[in-house]
Amino acid sequence: MENVDRLAAMFPSSSRNAVLSWLLVGVLALIAIGGGWLEAYASVLFAVVAIVIATAPAVTFRDLTVMPPWYFLFLIALPVLWEAFGPQPLVTGIVPALAMGTLGLLAVVELHRFTSLRLVPWFSVVLTVVLTLAMIGLLNVLWWSSDTLFGTTFLLDGRSQDAINAAVMIEFSYAVVAGLLAGLVVYAHFRFSDETVGSRTGTAPSPEPDAEAARSVDPVVLSDRLGIPTDRQHALVRAMQLVLVGILFYGLLVRDLPVITNAALALVITFVPAMLRQNYALPIEPGLALWVASAVFLHTLGTVALYDAIAPYDHLTHTLSASVVAAGGYAVLRAIQLHERSIHFPPWAMFSFLLVFILAIGVIWEILEFVADQSALALGLDPVLAQHGIDDTIVDMIFNVFGAILVAAWGTLYLVELSEGLADLLEERLET
């Protein structure tokens, strides 16, 4: 890590920045007070959390000049400022999503400064985009849960399930744009910022993590834990592939586009582990290949009949599919940690980042599902991917999180060799 920690230095010791930042903290305090008066409790919660995050460096260092860059606080307060003083109300959710993404970034940077979490600027840019999507997804899950359990009307306000779902999908799409804009803002900050760096805030607080220690985790082979001989595991994957071929031919015979598409994609995915093992020498053992194949196989069976016949079946496939995606996310994150010596994810951070990652992927997936569904309806075709209202969307996202929790709490030991293989591949490719 450099002598000056550029992430920790995001809190410059500058009088001009401090004055502007404290003025914006005052604005956030007024938002909290006004929101309480108007019973707008969501605004109160957002403002209070923003104030705590914004003032934490000043409180920690007992120095009122150590504050986040004022323009970040401006982005956080912008939605309310616009509603109060803008010429017309906001017509999109881009600005609120941008505010949430910026707030999430500041929280992560403070964790970098005050805990054992270590990041680098390029990763913080990527994380900003992911955080923006995850926070919007989490917010809608919380709103839906409150409406369902306590009778509030954040989302379930009397409109039809499909109308609410369409509005949320549009909000998710705005969040994608906002995430990219937030990432550009963070990139511009590191690219062009010339703020004065305080000696206490800009110095790396602890030595770099030991890369060899990060590799010292003992791997566990999933194939051994399954209690099934490896040749049987290979045979199960081959049997699933044969069934998928049969489903594909059935779809072609009856001209069922959703069955054809899902079976073909699932069949291709079942060969990906073998391709990665053969072409890139990644240590993907039979248990991992069986895990991946089971997820896409069960999903394809659902498209044939089981989704309509068994209501909870969708929850099973979402949980299993999300566990595969979370496993891939963990392997990539740990490979980055092993490759990039200045990055360190303590266990709590890895757990949190997996949940953030799967929430963000869930938002993107739901957008794609919505686009596929609406495009098929517009063209008069059967949808390859279909949505069934806001309840279906939010419950899917909740079970996605369950899948990520299973991987974070139970499955990471089975991914140690894969993540180390990915790190070695990075080293090899970047050196050539």
PDB file of N, CA, C and O in Angstrom, residues 22 55-66 114 200:
ATOM      1  N   TRP A  22     -20.152  20.717   6.983  1.00  0.00           N
ATOM      2  CA  TRP A  22     -20.987  20.905   8.170  1.00  0.00           C
ATOM      3  C   TRP A  22     -22.295  21.612   7.837  1.00  0.00           C
ATOM      4  O   TRP A  22     -23.329  21.348   8.446  1.00  0.00           O
ATOM      5  N   THR A  55     -20.308  12.382  10.137  1.00  0.00           N
ATOM      6  CA  THR A  55     -19.593  12.997  11.260  1.00  0.00           C
ATOM      7  C   THR A  55     -18.674  12.027  11.998  1.00  0.00           C
ATOM      8  O   THR A  55     -17.922  12.446  12.885  1.00  0.00           O
ATOM      9  N   ALA A  56     -18.698  10.743  11.646  1.00  0.00           N
ATOM     10  CA  ALA A  56     -17.863   9.761  12.348  1.00  0.00           C
ATOM     11  C   ALA A  56     -16.373  10.105  12.311  1.00  0.00           C
ATOM     12  O   ALA A  56     -15.696   9.988  13.347  1.00  0.00           O
ATOM     13  N   PRO A  57     -15.789  10.545  11.168  1.00  0.00           N
ATOM     14  CA  PRO A  57     -14.356  10.882  11.183  1.00  0.00           C
ATOM     15  C   PRO A  57     -14.034  12.042  12.127  1.00  0.00           C
ATOM     16  O   PRO A  57     -13.037  11.985  12.855  1.00  0.00           O
ATOM     17  N   ALA A  58     -14.870  13.078  12.128  1.00  0.00           N
ATOM     18  CA  ALA A  58     -14.628  14.220  13.004  1.00  0.00           C
ATOM     19  C   ALA A  58     -14.709  13.810  14.473  1.00  0.00           C
ATOM     20  O   ALA A  58     -13.889  14.236  15.303  1.00  0.00           O
ATOM     21  N   VAL A  59     -15.670  12.968  14.799  1.00  0.00           N
ATOM     22  CA  VAL A  59     -15.818  12.505  16.183  1.00  0.00           C
ATOM     23  C   VAL A  59     -14.639  11.628  16.577  1.00  0.00           C
ATOM     24  O   VAL A  59     -14.070  11.751  17.668  1.00  0.00           O
ATOM     25  N   THR A  60     -14.237  10.726  15.667  1.00  0.00           N
ATOM     26  CA  THR A  60     -13.147   9.800  15.974  1.00  0.00           C
ATOM     27  C   THR A  60     -11.835  10.526  16.201  1.00  0.00           C
ATOM     28  O   THR A  60     -11.102  10.240  17.161  1.00  0.00           O
ATOM     29  N   PHE A  61     -11.518  11.487  15.330  1.00  0.00           N
ATOM     30  CA  PHE A  61     -10.253  12.218  15.427  1.00  0.00           C
ATOM     31  C   PHE A  61     -10.342  13.463  16.317  1.00  0.00           C
ATOM     32  O   PHE A  61      -9.342  14.146  16.515  1.00  0.00           O
ATOM     33  N   ARG A  62     -11.563  13.739  16.812  1.00  0.00           N
ATOM     34  CA  ARG A  62     -11.792  14.939  17.633  1.00  0.00           C
ATOM     35  C   ARG A  62     -11.277  16.191  16.932  1.00  0.00           C
ATOM     36  O   ARG A  62     -10.604  17.044  17.512  1.00  0.00           O
ATOM     37  N   ASP A  63     -11.623  16.257  15.642  1.00  0.00           N
ATOM     38  CA  ASP A  63     -11.183  17.367  14.799  1.00  0.00           C
ATOM     39  C   ASP A  63     -12.326  17.711  13.852  1.00  0.00           C
ATOM     40  O   ASP A  63     -12.670  16.919  12.965  1.00  0.00           O
ATOM     41  N   LEU A  64     -12.930  18.879  14.023  1.00  0.00           N
ATOM     42  CA  LEU A  64     -14.093  19.264  13.225  1.00  0.00           C
ATOM     43  C   LEU A  64     -13.775  19.460  11.751  1.00  0.00           C
ATOM     44  O   LEU A  64     -14.683  19.540  10.921  1.00  0.00           O
ATOM     45  N   THR A  65     -12.489  19.551  11.396  1.00  0.00           N
ATOM     46  CA  THR A  65     -12.137  19.753   9.990  1.00  0.00           C
ATOM     47  C   THR A  65     -12.014  18.445   9.214  1.00  0.00           C
ATOM     48  O   THR A  65     -11.895  18.463   7.987  1.00  0.00           O
ATOM     49  N   VAL A  66     -12.039  17.316   9.911  1.00  0.00           N
ATOM     50  CA  VAL A  66     -11.914  16.017   9.227  1.00  0.00           C
ATOM     51  C   VAL A  66     -13.307  15.553   8.833  1.00  0.00           C
ATOM     52  O   VAL A  66     -14.020  14.911   9.601  1.00  0.00           O
ATOM     53  N   PHE A 114     -11.211   2.508   9.765  1.00  0.00           N
ATOM     54  CA  PHE A 114     -11.285   2.251  11.203  1.00  0.00           C
ATOM     55  C   PHE A 114     -11.327   0.762  11.567  1.00  0.00           C
ATOM     56  O   PHE A 114     -11.427   0.420  12.743  1.00  0.00           O
ATOM     57  N   ARG A 200      -3.144  12.390   9.867  1.00  0.00           N
ATOM     58  CA  ARG A 200      -3.787  11.299  10.601  1.00  0.00           C
ATOM     59  C   ARG A 200      -4.748  10.515   9.731  1.00  0.00           C
ATOM     60  O   ARG A 200      -4.910   9.320   9.894  1.00  0.00           O
TER      61      ARG A 200
END
